[in-house]
PDB file of C-alpha atoms in Angstrom:
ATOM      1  CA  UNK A   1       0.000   0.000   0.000  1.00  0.00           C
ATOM      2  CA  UNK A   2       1.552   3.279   0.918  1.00  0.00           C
ATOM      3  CA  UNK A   3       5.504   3.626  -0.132  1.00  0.00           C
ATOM      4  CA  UNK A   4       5.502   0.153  -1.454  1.00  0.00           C
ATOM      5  CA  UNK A   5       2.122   0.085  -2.881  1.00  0.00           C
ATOM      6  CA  UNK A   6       1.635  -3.398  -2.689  1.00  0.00           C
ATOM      7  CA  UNK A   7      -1.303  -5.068  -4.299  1.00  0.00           C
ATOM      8  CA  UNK A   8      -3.637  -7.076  -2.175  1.00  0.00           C
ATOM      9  CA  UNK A   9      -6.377  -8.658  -2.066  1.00  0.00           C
ATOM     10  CA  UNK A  10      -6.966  -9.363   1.759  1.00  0.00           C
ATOM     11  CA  UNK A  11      -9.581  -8.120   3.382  1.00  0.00           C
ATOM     12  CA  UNK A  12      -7.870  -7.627   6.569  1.00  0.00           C
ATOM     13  CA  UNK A  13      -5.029  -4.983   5.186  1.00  0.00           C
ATOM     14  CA  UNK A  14      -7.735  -3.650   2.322  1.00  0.00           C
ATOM     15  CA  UNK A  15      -8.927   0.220   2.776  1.00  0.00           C
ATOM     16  CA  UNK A  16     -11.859  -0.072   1.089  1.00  0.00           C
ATOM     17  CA  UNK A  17     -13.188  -3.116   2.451  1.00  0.00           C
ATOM     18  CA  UNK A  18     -12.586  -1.679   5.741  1.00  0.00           C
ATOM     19  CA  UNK A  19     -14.289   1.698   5.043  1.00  0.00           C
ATOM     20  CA  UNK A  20     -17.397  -0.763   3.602  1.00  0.00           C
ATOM     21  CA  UNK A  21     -17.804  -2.498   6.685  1.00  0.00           C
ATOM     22  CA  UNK A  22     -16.919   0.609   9.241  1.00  0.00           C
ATOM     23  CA  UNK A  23     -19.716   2.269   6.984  1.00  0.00           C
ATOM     24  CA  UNK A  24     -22.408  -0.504   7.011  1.00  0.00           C
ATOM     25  CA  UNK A  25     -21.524  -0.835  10.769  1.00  0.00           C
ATOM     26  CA  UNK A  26     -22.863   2.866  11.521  1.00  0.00           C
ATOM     27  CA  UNK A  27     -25.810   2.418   9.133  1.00  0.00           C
ATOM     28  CA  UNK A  28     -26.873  -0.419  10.740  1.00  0.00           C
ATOM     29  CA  UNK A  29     -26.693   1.099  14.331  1.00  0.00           C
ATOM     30  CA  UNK A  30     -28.402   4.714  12.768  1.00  0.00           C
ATOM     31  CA  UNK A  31     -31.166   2.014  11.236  1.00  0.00           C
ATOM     32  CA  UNK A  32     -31.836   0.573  14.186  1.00  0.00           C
ATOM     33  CA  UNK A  33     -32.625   4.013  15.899  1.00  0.00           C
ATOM     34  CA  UNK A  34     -34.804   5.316  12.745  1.00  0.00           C
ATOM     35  CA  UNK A  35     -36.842   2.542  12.512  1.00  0.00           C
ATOM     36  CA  UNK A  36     -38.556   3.432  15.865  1.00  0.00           C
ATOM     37  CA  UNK A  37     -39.557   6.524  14.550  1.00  0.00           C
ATOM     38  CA  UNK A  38     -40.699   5.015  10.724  1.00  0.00           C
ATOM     39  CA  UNK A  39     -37.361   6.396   8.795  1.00  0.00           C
ATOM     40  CA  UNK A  40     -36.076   4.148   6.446  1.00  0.00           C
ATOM     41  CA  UNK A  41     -32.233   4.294   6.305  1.00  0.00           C
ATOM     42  CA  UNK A  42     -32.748   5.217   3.099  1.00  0.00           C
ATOM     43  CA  UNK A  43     -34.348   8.584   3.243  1.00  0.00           C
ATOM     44  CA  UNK A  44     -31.769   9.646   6.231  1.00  0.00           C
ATOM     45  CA  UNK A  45     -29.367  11.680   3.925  1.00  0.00           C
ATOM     46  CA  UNK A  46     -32.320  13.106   2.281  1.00  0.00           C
ATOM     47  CA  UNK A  47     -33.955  14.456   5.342  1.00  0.00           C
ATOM     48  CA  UNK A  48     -30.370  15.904   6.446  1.00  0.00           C
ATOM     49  CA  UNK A  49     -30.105  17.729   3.363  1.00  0.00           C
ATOM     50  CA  UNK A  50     -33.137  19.044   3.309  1.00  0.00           C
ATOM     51  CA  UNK A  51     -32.742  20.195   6.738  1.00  0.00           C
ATOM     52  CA  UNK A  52     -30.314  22.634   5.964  1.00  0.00           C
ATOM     53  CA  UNK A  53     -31.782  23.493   2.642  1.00  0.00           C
ATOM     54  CA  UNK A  54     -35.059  22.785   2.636  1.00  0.00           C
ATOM     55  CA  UNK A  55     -36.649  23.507  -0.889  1.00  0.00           C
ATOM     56  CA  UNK A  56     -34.424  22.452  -3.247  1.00  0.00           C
ATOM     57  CA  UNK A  57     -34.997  21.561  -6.602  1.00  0.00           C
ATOM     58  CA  UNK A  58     -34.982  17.684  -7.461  1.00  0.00           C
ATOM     59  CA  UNK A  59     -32.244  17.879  -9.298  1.00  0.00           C
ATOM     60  CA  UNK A  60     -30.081  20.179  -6.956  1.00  0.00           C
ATOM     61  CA  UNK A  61     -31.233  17.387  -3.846  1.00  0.00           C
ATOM     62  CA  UNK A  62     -29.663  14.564  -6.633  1.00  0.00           C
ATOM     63  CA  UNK A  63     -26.660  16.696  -7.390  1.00  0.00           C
ATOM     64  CA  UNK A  64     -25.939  17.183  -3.075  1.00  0.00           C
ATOM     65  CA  UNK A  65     -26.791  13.866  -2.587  1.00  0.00           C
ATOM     66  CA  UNK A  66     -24.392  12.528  -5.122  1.00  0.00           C
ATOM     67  CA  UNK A  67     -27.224  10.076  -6.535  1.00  0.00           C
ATOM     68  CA  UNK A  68     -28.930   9.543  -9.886  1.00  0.00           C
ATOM     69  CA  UNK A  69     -32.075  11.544 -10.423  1.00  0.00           C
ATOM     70  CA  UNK A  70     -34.133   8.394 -10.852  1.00  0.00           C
ATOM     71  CA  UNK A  71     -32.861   6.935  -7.416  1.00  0.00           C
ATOM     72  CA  UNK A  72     -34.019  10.362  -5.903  1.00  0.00           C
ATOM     73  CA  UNK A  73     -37.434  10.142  -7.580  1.00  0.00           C
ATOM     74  CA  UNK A  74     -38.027   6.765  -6.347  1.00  0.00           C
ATOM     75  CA  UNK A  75     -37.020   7.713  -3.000  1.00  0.00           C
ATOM     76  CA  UNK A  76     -38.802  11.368  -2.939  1.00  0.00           C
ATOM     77  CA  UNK A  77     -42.213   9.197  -4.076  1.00  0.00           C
ATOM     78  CA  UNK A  78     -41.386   6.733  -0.643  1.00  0.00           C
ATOM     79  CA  UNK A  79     -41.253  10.033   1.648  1.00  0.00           C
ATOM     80  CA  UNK A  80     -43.780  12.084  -0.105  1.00  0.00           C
ATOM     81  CA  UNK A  81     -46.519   8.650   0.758  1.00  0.00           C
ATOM     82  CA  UNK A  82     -44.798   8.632   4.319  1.00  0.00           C
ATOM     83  CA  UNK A  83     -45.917  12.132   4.819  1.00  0.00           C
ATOM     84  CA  UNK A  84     -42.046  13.702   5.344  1.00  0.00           C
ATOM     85  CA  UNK A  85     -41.893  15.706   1.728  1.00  0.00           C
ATOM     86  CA  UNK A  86     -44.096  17.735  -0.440  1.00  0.00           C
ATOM     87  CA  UNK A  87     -43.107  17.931  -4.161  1.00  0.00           C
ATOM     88  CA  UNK A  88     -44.110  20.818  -5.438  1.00  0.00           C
ATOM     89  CA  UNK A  89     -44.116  22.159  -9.304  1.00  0.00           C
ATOM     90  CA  UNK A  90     -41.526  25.406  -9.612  1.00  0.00           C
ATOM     91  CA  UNK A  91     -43.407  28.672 -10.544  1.00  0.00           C
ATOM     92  CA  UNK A  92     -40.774  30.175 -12.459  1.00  0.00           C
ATOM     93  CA  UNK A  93     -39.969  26.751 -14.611  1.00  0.00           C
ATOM     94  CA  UNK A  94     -42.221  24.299 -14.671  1.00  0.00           C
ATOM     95  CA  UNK A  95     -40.097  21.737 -15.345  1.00  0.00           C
ATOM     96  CA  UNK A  96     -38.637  21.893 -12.011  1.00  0.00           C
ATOM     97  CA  UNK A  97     -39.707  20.525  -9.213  1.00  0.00           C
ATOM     98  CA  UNK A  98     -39.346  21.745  -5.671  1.00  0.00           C
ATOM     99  CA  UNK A  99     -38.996  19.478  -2.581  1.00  0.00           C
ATOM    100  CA  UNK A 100     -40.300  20.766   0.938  1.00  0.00           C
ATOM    101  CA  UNK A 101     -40.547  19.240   4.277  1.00  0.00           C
ATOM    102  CA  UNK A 102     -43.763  18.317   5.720  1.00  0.00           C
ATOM    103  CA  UNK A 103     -44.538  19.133   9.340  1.00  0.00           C
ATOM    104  CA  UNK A 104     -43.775  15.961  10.376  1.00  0.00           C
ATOM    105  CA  UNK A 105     -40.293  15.614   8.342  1.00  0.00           C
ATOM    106  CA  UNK A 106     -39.007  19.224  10.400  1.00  0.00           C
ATOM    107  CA  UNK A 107     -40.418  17.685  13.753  1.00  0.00           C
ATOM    108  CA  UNK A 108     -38.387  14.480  13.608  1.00  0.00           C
ATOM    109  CA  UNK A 109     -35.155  17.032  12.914  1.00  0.00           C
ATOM    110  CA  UNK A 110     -35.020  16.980  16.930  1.00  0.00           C
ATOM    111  CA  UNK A 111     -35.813  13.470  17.658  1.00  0.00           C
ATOM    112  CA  UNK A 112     -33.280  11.610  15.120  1.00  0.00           C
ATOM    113  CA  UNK A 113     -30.276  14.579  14.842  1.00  0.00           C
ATOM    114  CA  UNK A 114     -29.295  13.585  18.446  1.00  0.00           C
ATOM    115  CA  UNK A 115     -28.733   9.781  17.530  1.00  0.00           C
ATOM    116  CA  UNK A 116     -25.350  10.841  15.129  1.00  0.00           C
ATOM    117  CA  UNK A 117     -23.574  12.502  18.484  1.00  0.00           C
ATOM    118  CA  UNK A 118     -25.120   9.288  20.311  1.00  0.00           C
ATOM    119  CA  UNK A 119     -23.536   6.569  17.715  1.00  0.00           C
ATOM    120  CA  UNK A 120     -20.349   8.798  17.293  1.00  0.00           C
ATOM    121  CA  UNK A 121     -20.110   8.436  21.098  1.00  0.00           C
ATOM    122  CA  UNK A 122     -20.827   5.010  21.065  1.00  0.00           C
ATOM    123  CA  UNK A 123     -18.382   4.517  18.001  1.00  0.00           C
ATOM    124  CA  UNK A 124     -15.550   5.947  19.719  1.00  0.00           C
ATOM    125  CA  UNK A 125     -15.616   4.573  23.136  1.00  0.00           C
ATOM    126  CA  UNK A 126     -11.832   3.982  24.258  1.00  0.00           C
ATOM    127  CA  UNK A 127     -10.757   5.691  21.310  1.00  0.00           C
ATOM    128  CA  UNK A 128      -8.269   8.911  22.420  1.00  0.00           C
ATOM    129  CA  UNK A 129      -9.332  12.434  20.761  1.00  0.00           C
ATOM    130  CA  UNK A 130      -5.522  12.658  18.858  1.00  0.00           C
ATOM    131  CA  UNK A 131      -6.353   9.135  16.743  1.00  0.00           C
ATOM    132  CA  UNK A 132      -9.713  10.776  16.229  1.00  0.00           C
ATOM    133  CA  UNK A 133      -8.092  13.736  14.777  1.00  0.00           C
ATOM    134  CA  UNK A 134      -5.830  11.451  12.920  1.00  0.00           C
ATOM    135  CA  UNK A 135      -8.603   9.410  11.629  1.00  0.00           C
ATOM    136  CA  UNK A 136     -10.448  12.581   9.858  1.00  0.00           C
ATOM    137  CA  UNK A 137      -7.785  13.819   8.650  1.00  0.00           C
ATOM    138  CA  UNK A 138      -6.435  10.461   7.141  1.00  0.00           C
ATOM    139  CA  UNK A 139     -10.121  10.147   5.244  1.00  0.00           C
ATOM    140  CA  UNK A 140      -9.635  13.658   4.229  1.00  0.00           C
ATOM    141  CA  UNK A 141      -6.662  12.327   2.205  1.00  0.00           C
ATOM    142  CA  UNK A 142      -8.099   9.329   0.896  1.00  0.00           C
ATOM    143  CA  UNK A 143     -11.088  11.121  -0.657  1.00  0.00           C
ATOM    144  CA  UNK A 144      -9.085  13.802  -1.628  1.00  0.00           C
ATOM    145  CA  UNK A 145      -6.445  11.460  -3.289  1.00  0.00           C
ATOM    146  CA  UNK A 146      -9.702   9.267  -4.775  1.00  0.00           C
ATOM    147  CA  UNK A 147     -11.537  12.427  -6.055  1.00  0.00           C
ATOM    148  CA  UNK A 148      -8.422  13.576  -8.087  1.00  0.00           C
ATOM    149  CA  UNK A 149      -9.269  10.030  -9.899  1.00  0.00           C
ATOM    150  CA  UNK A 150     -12.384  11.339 -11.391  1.00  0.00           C
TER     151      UNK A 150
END
């Protein structure tokens, strides 16, 4: 890997296979959580966006996302029947279309936000602040050196 860049194909020394299962470890804790409240794992990013930015075209919520517009559409039509999202046709183009937050979708905000410090907590148990450090800015590097692949 680093200096040597040695291939391998060993799931025990292989970065990617260990950011997979780090990352399907959180989601499964976070899914765990949002299922008592009705959220499917797979609308969590969307609601977080649209937290923030709440409004956004479909195609801007894709773009943030980093997701195909037909995923999003699929998705959108899942939390617009659950009650969370309203799509709405843009005045000024009509070929856009707008995505708000129900009531419901900005009440949840305060119930589910506190479950990311909760698993980060739980995530890092034993872990000392300077290898947390170290492991942020280590990613950083990764997707920066992965990006400049594109």
């Amino acid at each position: 890997m680093g200096e040597g860049n040695e291939q391998t194909n060993d799931q025990d020394t292989s970065l990617g296979y260990a950011a997979r299962i780090t990352h399907r470890a959180f989601s499964k804790t976070l899914q765990k959580r949002l299922a008592k409240h009705g959220v499917p794992i797979g609308q969590w990013n969307f609601l977080r966006v649209l937290w923030r930015k709440d409004g956004l075209t479909q195609k801007a919520l894709s773009d943030e996302l980093g997701i195909m517009g037909p995923t999003a559409v699929v998705a959108l039509r899942a939390m617009e029947k659950n009650g969370l999202v309203k799509r709405i046709r843009n005045k000024d183009d009509r070929r856009k279309v707008n995505i708000f937050l129900t009531d419901k979708a900005r009440s949840l905000e305060e119930v589910l936000m506190p479950y990311i410090d909760e698993i980060n907590a739980l995530a890092s148990a034993g872990i000392t602040e300077a290898d947390i450090e170290a492991y942020h800015r280590v990613s950083q590097i990764f997707r920066n050196n992965l990006q400049a692949d594109d």
